[in-house]
């Protein structure tokens, strides 16, 4: 099931656990980009890679 951006933001606003996870992931990605000076595309690709790993 695919969600729209608005649907994701609605869930984030309504669910404290999802909001906490979102904020932690966002902060981690921002810090990683600052520390490595890599382009945003690399962070996005890294998140895609990570998302494929929890089923392995």
GROMACS .gro file of C-alpha atoms in nm:
model
   56
    1UNK     CA    1   0.000   0.000   0.000
    2UNK     CA    2   0.142   0.336  -0.100
    3UNK     CA    3   0.070   0.651   0.097
    4UNK     CA    4   0.067   1.009  -0.026
    5UNK     CA    5   0.289   1.264   0.147
    6UNK     CA    6  -0.020   1.414   0.311
    7UNK     CA    7  -0.122   1.074   0.445
    8UNK     CA    8   0.225   1.019   0.589
    9UNK     CA    9   0.221   1.361   0.757
   10UNK     CA   10  -0.123   1.288   0.899
   11UNK     CA   11   0.000   0.963   1.054
   12UNK     CA   12   0.313   1.136   1.185
   13UNK     CA   13   0.103   1.403   1.352
   14UNK     CA   14  -0.145   1.158   1.504
   15UNK     CA   15   0.090   0.884   1.626
   16UNK     CA   16   0.353   0.975   1.886
   17UNK     CA   17   0.570   0.668   1.818
   18UNK     CA   18   0.572   0.732   1.443
   19UNK     CA   19   0.645   1.100   1.503
   20UNK     CA   20   0.938   1.011   1.732
   21UNK     CA   21   1.081   0.768   1.477
   22UNK     CA   22   1.040   1.023   1.197
   23UNK     CA   23   1.221   1.293   1.394
   24UNK     CA   24   1.507   1.058   1.493
   25UNK     CA   25   1.556   0.934   1.137
   26UNK     CA   26   1.539   1.287   0.996
   27UNK     CA   27   1.791   1.419   1.253
   28UNK     CA   28   2.023   1.125   1.190
   29UNK     CA   29   2.016   1.183   0.814
   30UNK     CA   30   2.081   1.556   0.854
   31UNK     CA   31   2.376   1.485   1.085
   32UNK     CA   32   2.514   1.218   0.854
   33UNK     CA   33   2.501   1.454   0.558
   34UNK     CA   34   2.674   1.731   0.754
   35UNK     CA   35   2.945   1.498   0.883
   36UNK     CA   36   3.018   1.333   0.549
   37UNK     CA   37   2.944   1.628   0.322
   38UNK     CA   38   2.772   1.389   0.081
   39UNK     CA   39   2.490   1.489  -0.154
   40UNK     CA   40   2.126   1.442  -0.055
   41UNK     CA   41   2.094   1.174  -0.320
   42UNK     CA   42   2.347   0.959  -0.134
   43UNK     CA   43   2.142   0.985   0.186
   44UNK     CA   44   1.827   0.893  -0.004
   45UNK     CA   45   1.999   0.592  -0.164
   46UNK     CA   46   2.131   0.489   0.178
   47UNK     CA   47   1.778   0.498   0.323
   48UNK     CA   48   1.652   0.286   0.034
   49UNK     CA   49   1.934   0.038   0.096
   50UNK     CA   50   1.854   0.024   0.469
   51UNK     CA   51   1.483  -0.027   0.400
   52UNK     CA   52   1.565  -0.344   0.209
   53UNK     CA   53   1.773  -0.490   0.495
   54UNK     CA   54   1.519  -0.565   0.767
   55UNK     CA   55   1.378  -0.859   0.574
   56UNK     CA   56   1.717  -1.027   0.546
   0.00000   0.00000   0.00000
